[in-house]
């Protein structure tokens, strides 16, 4: 009997794993025509992995391809171990392999967590699949995808089971995640639990939990040693542009709603339905708490704790984003201003789908109780409610998933209005430009207008512009001399650069903020720029790649090197090539 149950559970687990692996099919078929969410991925982190992989084991810690030499701290990878994948594989293949790997880890971790608590393989597999299919940003490695498995690992360490293997999982998570994005939150909350164990004088009986915490801490300290030295100003550190960043607050209610009810760009959990269902079950649970058996009482308490945790994280985020805290951080400066403690909300992604599993378990157990008591109406109501929750959850995740978008791409082809990997990086266009210039790329520097500089960088060009959240303050000012005229046209543009500056781009008042994907069919016929070309040439700029025609090029002293833009019939951009001349 036990063997039959085990086989059934294993079959359910494998079926779930196959469904997760199915996500690989569109990627394999589409190749570089796959649809990828490009913000914070293609325009930034992917390039960080590529450059770290290029100079891995060389001892070089300043990368000349970007900003006339950006330090490795300026492009620090969120998942350091992932650099090895980019070292041995083409970027697009490395990206897909990491995406599938993260989804598999997400499924396995969620399955194990849910199965341990609710002892229901179907619910565990269902919630594991949903969590794996969430459109989380895989460039962050296991930061969020790996949270369920890490939680399960700490649970086993708490119980003192499979200690060596589990410690390996904890260490692996440390190398595949980021201290500054999520690691500090994990270490912080587990440290609080350790203090509680110490207070209860139970630390000795759970020493492996402490060892796991110390292991994760050591990995983060080892991987982030240079970054930590810079943050705390130890050694011969150069001033970072972070010193001039100004923090602005936002509406507290909007901030709370985004994290607790809707999800953000970094936590696309789309949890509206889960929030509503959980509140309904908590209210009903309080009413009928005395009727619950011991196991259901435990699950209900976990539901309450998890909901409370996510509520706390959302409230903390909203408070931290308030105008009051923003002003205090600006006044304090240094580490206090730079440290984004509000990122603890990244921990909530896993918790929401764990709560969904608890919701489903409580509904299912209630239906089973109604069956035993032959309450037909309650059985019907419960079954409809359960079916509705399952369908709503599955439909929501499928709709927002990358799998859905790539299926539509397969069905509709190029008519599907989403940017693909090849659309974004446009290798064919940049190959044409490289052939036209006919010079060694390292012998000159480029600028980009209306196009992410990451695209030129991806195609091997050396760029004065780029995206970095940690680069030399002196370069911020040097580059500012190029775009000073444009910044003076628009106060919001000036604040964007002077008070944030992570996007060290050729900004245009006519194009506006965040307009770096100018499609060739909708681009302006021409724009007038106020650029200091001499300042650009002093930094080494010789060519400007522009997605729009510059109407005052002659006045600026730059030359359109070919009247016809570089493009292909299916390309997203049409790029004009301007020469800046020689010094």
C-alpha positions as CSV (number, residue, x, y, z in Angstrom):
1,X,0.0,0.0,0.0
2,X,2.8,2.4,1.0
3,X,4.7,1.5,-2.2
4,X,1.6,2.3,-4.3
5,X,1.2,5.7,-2.6
6,X,4.8,6.5,-3.3
7,X,4.5,5.5,-6.9
8,X,1.5,7.7,-7.3
9,X,3.2,10.6,-5.7
10,X,6.3,10.1,-7.9
11,X,4.1,10.0,-11.0
12,X,2.4,13.2,-10.1
13,X,5.8,14.9,-9.4
14,X,7.2,13.7,-12.7
15,X,4.1,14.9,-14.6
16,X,4.5,18.3,-13.1
17,X,8.2,18.4,-14.0
18,X,7.4,17.5,-17.6
19,X,4.9,20.4,-17.7
20,X,7.5,22.7,-16.5
21,X,10.1,21.4,-19.0
22,X,7.5,22.0,-21.7
23,X,8.4,25.7,-21.3
24,X,11.6,24.9,-23.1
25,X,9.9,24.0,-26.4
26,X,9.1,27.5,-27.7
27,X,12.7,28.6,-26.8
28,X,14.2,25.7,-28.8
29,X,11.9,26.3,-31.8
30,X,12.3,30.1,-31.9
31,X,15.9,30.4,-31.0
32,X,16.9,34.0,-31.0
33,X,13.4,34.9,-32.1
34,X,12.2,34.2,-28.6
35,X,10.4,36.9,-26.7
36,X,12.3,38.1,-23.7
37,X,11.3,40.8,-21.2
38,X,14.1,43.2,-21.9
39,X,14.0,45.8,-19.1
40,X,16.7,45.0,-16.5
41,X,17.7,41.9,-18.5
42,X,18.7,42.5,-22.1
43,X,19.6,46.2,-21.5
44,X,21.7,45.5,-18.4
45,X,22.3,42.3,-16.6
46,X,23.0,40.1,-19.6
47,X,25.8,42.5,-20.6
48,X,27.2,42.2,-17.1
49,X,27.4,38.4,-17.5
50,X,29.0,38.7,-20.9
51,X,31.7,41.0,-19.8
52,X,32.5,39.1,-16.6
53,X,32.6,35.9,-18.7
54,X,35.0,37.5,-21.2
55,X,37.5,38.5,-18.5
56,X,37.0,35.6,-16.2
57,X,40.2,34.2,-14.7
58,X,42.2,37.0,-16.5
59,X,42.7,39.2,-13.4
60,X,41.3,42.2,-15.2
61,X,38.7,44.0,-13.1
62,X,38.1,47.0,-15.3
63,X,36.2,46.5,-18.6
64,X,37.2,48.9,-21.4
65,X,34.2,48.2,-23.6
66,X,31.9,50.4,-21.5
67,X,32.2,53.9,-20.2
68,X,36.0,54.1,-21.0
69,X,36.5,51.4,-18.4
70,X,33.8,50.4,-15.9
71,X,34.9,48.4,-12.8
72,X,33.6,44.9,-12.2
73,X,31.6,46.4,-9.2
74,X,29.8,48.6,-11.7
75,X,28.4,45.5,-13.5
76,X,28.4,43.0,-10.6
77,X,26.4,39.9,-11.6
78,X,23.3,39.1,-9.4
79,X,24.1,35.3,-9.7
80,X,28.0,35.0,-9.8
81,X,28.0,31.3,-10.6
82,X,26.0,32.0,-13.8
83,X,29.0,33.7,-15.3
84,X,30.4,30.2,-16.0
85,X,27.4,29.5,-18.2
86,X,28.0,32.6,-20.3
87,X,31.7,31.6,-20.5
88,X,31.0,28.3,-22.2
89,X,27.8,29.1,-24.2
90,X,26.5,31.8,-26.5
91,X,24.6,34.5,-24.6
92,X,21.2,33.5,-26.0
93,X,21.7,29.8,-25.2
94,X,23.1,30.6,-21.8
95,X,20.0,32.7,-21.1
96,X,17.6,29.9,-22.1
97,X,19.5,27.2,-20.1
98,X,19.4,29.4,-17.0
99,X,15.7,30.2,-17.5
100,X,14.8,26.5,-17.7
101,X,17.2,25.6,-14.8
102,X,15.6,28.3,-12.6
103,X,12.1,27.1,-13.5
104,X,13.0,23.5,-12.6
105,X,14.5,24.5,-9.3
106,X,11.4,26.6,-8.6
107,X,9.1,23.7,-9.2
108,X,11.1,21.2,-7.1
109,X,11.5,23.6,-4.2
110,X,7.8,24.6,-4.1
111,X,6.7,20.9,-4.5
112,X,8.9,19.9,-1.5
113,X,7.7,22.8,0.6
114,X,4.0,22.3,-0.1
115,X,4.2,18.5,0.1
116,X,5.9,18.6,3.5
117,X,3.1,20.8,4.9
118,X,-0.1,19.7,3.3
119,X,0.9,16.1,2.3
120,X,-1.0,16.5,-1.0
121,X,1.0,15.8,-4.1
122,X,-1.5,17.2,-6.5
123,X,-1.7,20.6,-4.7
124,X,2.1,20.5,-4.4
125,X,2.7,19.9,-8.1
126,X,0.0,22.4,-9.1
127,X,1.5,25.2,-7.0
128,X,5.0,24.2,-8.1
129,X,4.0,24.6,-11.7
130,X,2.4,27.9,-11.2
131,X,5.4,29.3,-9.3
132,X,7.8,28.0,-12.0
133,X,5.8,29.7,-14.8
134,X,5.8,33.1,-13.1
135,X,7.5,35.7,-15.4
136,X,10.3,36.3,-12.8
137,X,13.5,37.8,-14.2
138,X,15.9,34.8,-14.6
139,X,19.0,37.1,-14.9
140,X,18.7,37.3,-11.1
141,X,19.4,33.6,-10.9
142,X,17.9,31.8,-7.9
143,X,17.2,35.0,-6.0
144,X,13.4,34.4,-6.2
145,X,13.2,31.1,-8.1
146,X,15.3,29.4,-5.5
147,X,13.5,30.6,-2.4
148,X,11.3,27.5,-1.9
149,X,14.2,25.1,-2.2
150,X,16.3,27.3,0.2
151,X,13.4,27.3,2.7
152,X,13.1,23.6,2.5
153,X,16.9,23.3,3.0
154,X,16.7,25.4,6.2
155,X,13.8,23.3,7.3
156,X,15.8,20.1,6.9
157,X,18.8,21.7,8.8
158,X,16.4,22.7,11.6
159,X,15.4,19.0,11.8
160,X,19.0,17.9,11.5
161,X,18.3,15.8,8.3
162,X,20.5,15.2,5.3
163,X,22.9,17.8,6.6
164,X,25.8,17.6,4.2
165,X,23.7,17.6,1.0
166,X,21.4,20.3,2.3
167,X,24.4,22.5,3.2
168,X,25.5,22.1,-0.4
169,X,22.1,23.4,-1.5
170,X,22.5,26.5,0.8
171,X,26.0,27.2,-0.5
172,X,24.8,26.8,-4.1
173,X,22.0,29.2,-3.5
174,X,24.5,31.7,-2.2
175,X,26.6,31.5,-5.4
176,X,23.4,31.8,-7.6
177,X,21.8,34.8,-5.8
178,X,22.6,38.3,-4.8
179,X,23.4,39.6,-1.3
180,X,22.2,43.2,-2.1
181,X,19.0,42.1,-3.8
182,X,17.7,39.5,-1.5
183,X,20.5,37.9,0.5
184,X,20.4,40.5,3.3
185,X,16.7,39.8,3.8
186,X,17.2,36.1,4.1
187,X,20.1,36.5,6.5
188,X,18.2,39.1,8.5
189,X,15.0,37.1,9.0
190,X,16.8,33.8,9.7
191,X,19.0,35.7,12.2
192,X,15.9,36.9,14.0
193,X,14.7,33.3,14.2
194,X,18.2,32.2,15.6
195,X,17.9,34.9,18.3
196,X,14.5,33.5,19.2
197,X,16.0,30.0,19.4
198,X,18.7,31.4,21.6
199,X,16.2,33.0,23.9
200,X,14.4,29.6,24.2
201,X,17.7,27.9,24.8
202,X,17.2,25.6,21.8
203,X,20.1,26.7,19.7
204,X,22.2,23.6,20.5
205,X,19.5,21.2,19.4
206,X,19.2,23.1,16.1
207,X,22.9,23.9,15.6
208,X,22.8,22.8,11.9
209,X,20.3,25.6,11.3
210,X,23.0,28.0,12.6
211,X,25.6,26.3,10.5
212,X,23.5,26.7,7.4
213,X,23.1,30.5,8.2
214,X,26.8,30.9,8.7
215,X,27.5,29.0,5.5
216,X,25.3,31.3,3.5
217,X,26.8,34.4,5.2
218,X,30.3,33.2,4.4
219,X,29.5,32.6,0.7
220,X,28.0,36.1,0.4
221,X,31.0,37.7,2.1
222,X,33.4,35.8,-0.1
223,X,31.6,36.6,-3.4
224,X,30.9,40.3,-2.5
225,X,34.1,41.2,-0.7
226,X,35.1,43.9,-3.2
227,X,31.7,45.4,-3.3
228,X,31.5,45.4,0.5
229,X,34.9,47.1,0.8
230,X,33.6,49.8,-1.6
231,X,30.3,50.3,0.2
232,X,32.0,50.8,3.6
233,X,34.8,52.9,2.1
234,X,37.6,50.5,3.1
235,X,40.8,50.8,1.1
236,X,41.7,53.1,-1.8
237,X,38.2,53.5,-3.2
238,X,37.1,56.0,-5.9
239,X,33.9,58.1,-5.3
240,X,30.9,56.4,-6.9
241,X,28.1,58.2,-8.7
242,X,25.8,56.9,-6.0
243,X,27.0,59.7,-3.8
244,X,24.9,62.3,-5.8
245,X,21.8,60.1,-6.1
246,X,18.8,61.8,-4.6
247,X,16.1,59.6,-3.2
248,X,12.5,60.6,-3.9
249,X,9.4,59.2,-2.0
250,X,6.2,58.0,-3.6
251,X,2.6,57.8,-2.6
252,X,2.4,55.3,0.3
253,X,-1.0,53.8,-0.7
254,X,0.2,53.3,-4.3
255,X,3.4,51.7,-3.1
256,X,1.6,49.4,-0.7
257,X,-1.0,48.3,-3.3
258,X,1.8,47.6,-5.9
259,X,3.6,45.2,-3.6
260,X,0.7,43.7,-1.7
261,X,-2.0,43.4,-4.3
262,X,-0.6,43.8,-7.8
263,X,3.1,42.9,-7.9
264,X,6.0,45.0,-9.4
265,X,8.4,44.6,-12.3
266,X,10.7,42.6,-10.0
267,X,8.0,40.6,-8.3
268,X,5.5,39.9,-11.1
269,X,3.4,37.5,-8.9
270,X,0.0,38.8,-10.1
271,X,-1.4,37.8,-6.7
272,X,-4.7,39.7,-6.7
273,X,-6.8,36.5,-6.7
274,X,-4.6,34.9,-4.0
275,X,-5.0,37.9,-1.7
276,X,-8.8,37.9,-2.1
277,X,-9.1,34.1,-1.6
278,X,-6.8,34.1,1.4
279,X,-8.7,36.9,3.1
280,X,-12.0,35.0,2.6
281,X,-10.5,31.8,4.0
282,X,-9.0,33.6,7.0
283,X,-12.4,35.2,7.8
284,X,-14.2,31.9,7.4
285,X,-11.4,30.1,9.3
286,X,-11.7,32.4,12.3
287,X,-15.4,31.7,12.4
288,X,-15.0,27.9,12.3
289,X,-11.5,27.5,13.9
290,X,-12.8,25.3,16.7
291,X,-14.1,22.7,14.2
292,X,-10.7,22.3,12.5
293,X,-8.6,19.2,13.4
294,X,-5.1,19.5,14.6
295,X,-3.4,19.3,11.2
296,X,-5.8,21.9,9.7
297,X,-5.2,24.2,12.7
298,X,-1.5,24.1,11.9
299,X,-2.1,24.9,8.3
300,X,-4.5,27.7,9.2
301,X,-1.9,29.2,11.5
302,X,0.7,29.0,8.8
303,X,-1.7,30.8,6.5
304,X,-2.1,33.5,9.0
305,X,1.6,33.8,9.6
306,X,2.4,33.9,5.9
307,X,-0.3,36.5,5.1
308,X,1.0,38.6,8.0
309,X,4.5,38.3,6.8
310,X,3.6,39.6,3.3
311,X,1.5,42.3,4.8
312,X,4.4,43.4,7.0
313,X,6.8,43.4,3.9
314,X,4.3,45.5,1.9
315,X,3.8,48.0,4.8
316,X,7.5,48.2,5.3
317,X,8.1,48.8,1.6
318,X,5.4,51.6,1.6
319,X,6.8,53.2,4.7
320,X,10.4,53.0,3.3
321,X,9.3,54.6,0.1
322,X,7.5,57.5,1.8
323,X,8.7,61.1,1.5
324,X,9.7,61.2,5.1
325,X,12.1,58.3,4.9
326,X,13.4,59.5,1.5
327,X,14.3,62.8,3.1
328,X,16.0,61.2,6.1
329,X,18.0,58.9,3.8
330,X,19.2,61.9,1.7
331,X,20.2,63.7,4.9
332,X,22.0,60.7,6.3
333,X,23.9,59.9,3.1
334,X,26.4,57.1,2.7
335,X,25.3,53.5,3.2
336,X,22.0,54.5,4.7
337,X,21.0,56.4,1.6
338,X,22.2,53.7,-0.7
339,X,20.9,50.7,1.1
340,X,17.5,49.5,-0.3
341,X,16.1,47.7,2.7
342,X,12.7,47.7,1.2
343,X,13.8,44.9,-1.2
344,X,12.7,42.4,1.5
345,X,9.4,42.4,-0.6
346,X,11.3,40.1,-3.0
347,X,10.8,37.4,-0.4
348,X,7.0,37.6,-0.8
349,X,6.9,36.0,-4.3
350,X,7.4,32.5,-2.9
351,X,5.1,33.1,0.1
352,X,2.1,34.1,-2.1
353,X,2.1,30.8,-3.9
354,X,2.8,28.8,-0.7
355,X,-0.3,30.6,0.7
356,X,-2.3,29.5,-2.4
357,X,-1.3,25.9,-1.6
358,X,-2.6,26.3,2.0
359,X,-5.8,27.9,0.7
360,X,-6.4,24.9,-1.6
361,X,-5.7,22.4,1.1
362,X,-8.1,24.1,3.6
363,X,-10.9,24.2,0.9
364,X,-10.2,20.6,-0.1
365,X,-10.4,19.4,3.6
366,X,-13.6,21.4,4.1
367,X,-15.2,19.6,1.0
368,X,-14.1,16.2,2.4
369,X,-15.7,17.1,5.7
370,X,-18.9,18.0,3.9
371,X,-18.8,14.7,2.0
372,X,-18.5,12.7,5.3
373,X,-21.4,14.6,6.7
374,X,-23.4,14.4,3.5
375,X,-24.0,18.1,3.2
376,X,-24.8,18.3,-0.5
377,X,-25.2,22.1,-0.8
378,X,-21.8,22.6,1.0
379,X,-20.2,20.1,-1.3
380,X,-21.4,21.9,-4.4
381,X,-20.4,25.3,-3.1
382,X,-17.0,24.1,-2.0
383,X,-16.4,22.3,-5.3
384,X,-17.3,25.4,-7.3
385,X,-15.1,27.6,-5.1
386,X,-12.2,25.2,-5.4
387,X,-12.6,24.9,-9.2
388,X,-12.8,28.7,-9.5
389,X,-9.6,29.2,-7.4
390,X,-7.7,26.6,-9.5
391,X,-8.9,28.0,-12.8
392,X,-8.3,31.6,-11.8
393,X,-4.8,30.9,-10.6
394,X,-3.8,28.8,-13.6
395,X,-5.3,31.3,-16.1
396,X,-3.6,34.3,-14.5
397,X,-0.2,32.7,-14.5
398,X,-0.5,31.4,-18.0
399,X,-1.7,34.8,-19.3
400,X,1.3,36.6,-17.9
401,X,3.9,33.9,-18.4
402,X,6.7,34.1,-20.9
403,X,5.5,30.7,-22.2
404,X,2.2,32.2,-23.3
405,X,4.0,35.1,-25.1
406,X,6.3,32.7,-27.0
407,X,3.4,30.4,-27.9
408,X,1.7,33.5,-29.5
409,X,4.9,34.2,-31.3
410,X,5.0,30.7,-32.7
411,X,1.3,31.0,-33.8
412,X,1.4,34.6,-35.2
413,X,5.0,34.9,-36.3
414,X,6.4,38.4,-36.7
415,X,3.0,40.0,-36.6
416,X,2.9,39.4,-32.8
417,X,3.8,42.8,-31.3
418,X,6.5,41.8,-28.9
419,X,10.3,42.4,-29.1
420,X,12.4,39.3,-29.5
421,X,16.0,38.7,-28.5
422,X,17.2,39.3,-32.1
423,X,14.9,42.3,-32.5
424,X,16.5,43.9,-29.5
425,X,20.1,43.2,-30.2
426,X,19.8,43.5,-34.0
427,X,23.1,41.6,-34.8
428,X,22.6,41.8,-38.6
429,X,22.3,45.6,-38.6
430,X,25.4,46.0,-36.4
431,X,27.3,43.6,-38.6
432,X,26.5,45.9,-41.5
433,X,27.7,48.9,-39.6
434,X,30.9,47.2,-38.5
435,X,31.6,46.2,-42.1
436,X,31.0,49.8,-43.3
437,X,33.3,51.3,-40.7
438,X,36.0,48.7,-41.4
439,X,38.1,49.5,-38.3
440,X,39.1,47.5,-35.3
441,X,36.3,48.1,-32.7
442,X,38.7,48.7,-29.9
443,X,40.3,51.6,-31.8
444,X,37.3,54.0,-31.4
445,X,34.4,54.7,-29.1
446,X,30.7,55.0,-29.9
447,X,27.5,56.7,-28.6
448,X,23.9,55.7,-29.1
449,X,20.8,57.8,-29.5
450,X,17.3,56.4,-29.3
451,X,18.8,53.0,-28.8
452,X,20.0,51.2,-25.7
453,X,23.9,51.4,-25.6
454,X,23.7,47.8,-24.5
455,X,22.9,46.8,-28.0
456,X,26.1,48.2,-29.5
457,X,28.0,46.7,-26.5
458,X,26.4,43.3,-27.2
459,X,27.6,43.5,-30.8
460,X,31.2,44.1,-29.7
461,X,31.4,47.9,-30.0
462,X,33.2,50.0,-27.3
463,X,30.7,52.4,-25.9
464,X,31.1,55.6,-23.9
465,X,27.5,55.3,-22.7
466,X,25.9,52.5,-20.7
467,X,23.8,51.4,-17.7
468,X,25.5,50.9,-14.4
469,X,24.3,51.4,-10.8
470,X,27.8,51.9,-9.6
471,X,30.4,53.8,-11.6
472,X,32.9,56.6,-11.1
473,X,31.5,59.9,-10.1
474,X,34.1,61.7,-12.2
475,X,32.7,59.9,-15.3
476,X,29.2,61.1,-14.5
477,X,30.4,64.7,-14.8
478,X,32.7,64.0,-17.8
479,X,29.8,62.5,-19.7
480,X,27.4,65.3,-18.6
481,X,29.5,67.8,-20.6
482,X,28.3,66.0,-23.7
483,X,24.6,66.2,-23.0
484,X,24.6,69.4,-20.9
485,X,22.6,71.3,-23.6
486,X,19.8,68.7,-23.7
487,X,19.6,68.6,-19.9
488,X,19.1,72.4,-19.8
489,X,16.1,72.0,-22.1
490,X,14.1,69.8,-19.7
491,X,14.2,69.9,-15.9
492,X,12.9,66.4,-15.6
493,X,15.6,65.2,-17.8
494,X,18.2,67.1,-15.8
495,X,17.0,65.5,-12.6
496,X,16.9,62.1,-14.2
497,X,20.6,62.4,-15.0
498,X,22.0,64.5,-12.2
499,X,20.0,63.0,-9.4
500,X,20.0,59.3,-10.5
501,X,22.4,58.9,-13.4
502,X,22.5,55.1,-13.6
503,X,21.7,55.5,-17.3
504,X,24.7,57.3,-18.6
505,X,23.0,57.8,-22.1
506,X,22.8,60.4,-24.8
507,X,19.6,61.9,-23.6
508,X,17.3,64.0,-25.8
509,X,14.6,66.4,-24.6
510,X,12.6,65.7,-27.8
511,X,12.7,62.0,-27.3
512,X,12.1,62.2,-23.6
513,X,13.0,59.9,-20.7
514,X,13.1,56.2,-21.2
515,X,12.7,56.3,-25.0
516,X,15.5,54.0,-26.1
517,X,13.6,51.7,-28.4
518,X,12.6,53.9,-31.3
519,X,10.9,51.8,-33.9
520,X,11.7,52.7,-37.5
521,X,8.1,53.1,-38.5
522,X,7.2,55.5,-35.7
523,X,10.4,57.5,-35.2
524,X,10.4,61.3,-35.7
525,X,11.4,62.5,-39.1
526,X,14.2,64.5,-37.5
527,X,15.3,66.0,-34.2
528,X,17.5,68.9,-33.2
529,X,20.2,68.2,-30.6
530,X,22.3,70.4,-28.3
531,X,25.3,68.2,-27.8
532,X,28.9,69.1,-27.0
533,X,30.7,67.1,-29.7
534,X,34.1,68.3,-28.6
535,X,33.5,66.8,-25.1
536,X,32.4,63.6,-26.8
537,X,35.6,63.5,-28.9
538,X,37.8,64.1,-25.9
539,X,36.4,60.9,-24.4
540,X,37.2,59.1,-27.6
541,X,33.8,59.1,-29.4
542,X,34.1,58.8,-33.2
543,X,30.7,57.5,-34.2
544,X,27.1,58.0,-33.2
545,X,24.5,55.4,-33.8
546,X,21.1,57.0,-34.0
547,X,17.6,55.6,-34.4
548,X,16.4,59.0,-35.7
549,X,17.8,61.5,-38.2
550,X,19.5,64.5,-36.7
551,X,18.3,67.7,-38.4
552,X,21.1,70.0,-37.2
553,X,24.0,67.6,-37.8
554,X,25.9,70.1,-39.8
555,X,25.6,72.7,-37.1
556,X,26.9,70.2,-34.5
557,X,29.8,69.3,-36.7
558,X,28.9,65.7,-37.3
559,X,28.6,63.9,-40.6
560,X,25.9,61.5,-41.8
561,X,28.2,58.8,-43.3
562,X,25.5,57.1,-45.3
563,X,22.2,58.7,-46.4
564,X,20.4,55.4,-46.2
565,X,20.0,54.0,-42.7
566,X,21.3,50.6,-41.8
567,X,18.4,48.1,-41.5
568,X,16.9,44.9,-42.7
569,X,13.3,44.3,-44.0
570,X,12.3,42.8,-40.6
571,X,14.5,44.9,-38.3
572,X,13.0,46.9,-35.4
573,X,15.4,49.8,-35.9
574,X,16.7,51.8,-38.8
575,X,20.1,53.2,-37.6
576,X,21.8,56.3,-39.0
577,X,25.5,56.3,-38.7
578,X,27.2,59.7,-37.9
579,X,30.9,60.4,-37.8
580,X,32.2,62.8,-35.2
581,X,35.5,63.3,-36.9
582,X,39.0,63.3,-35.3
583,X,40.5,65.4,-32.6
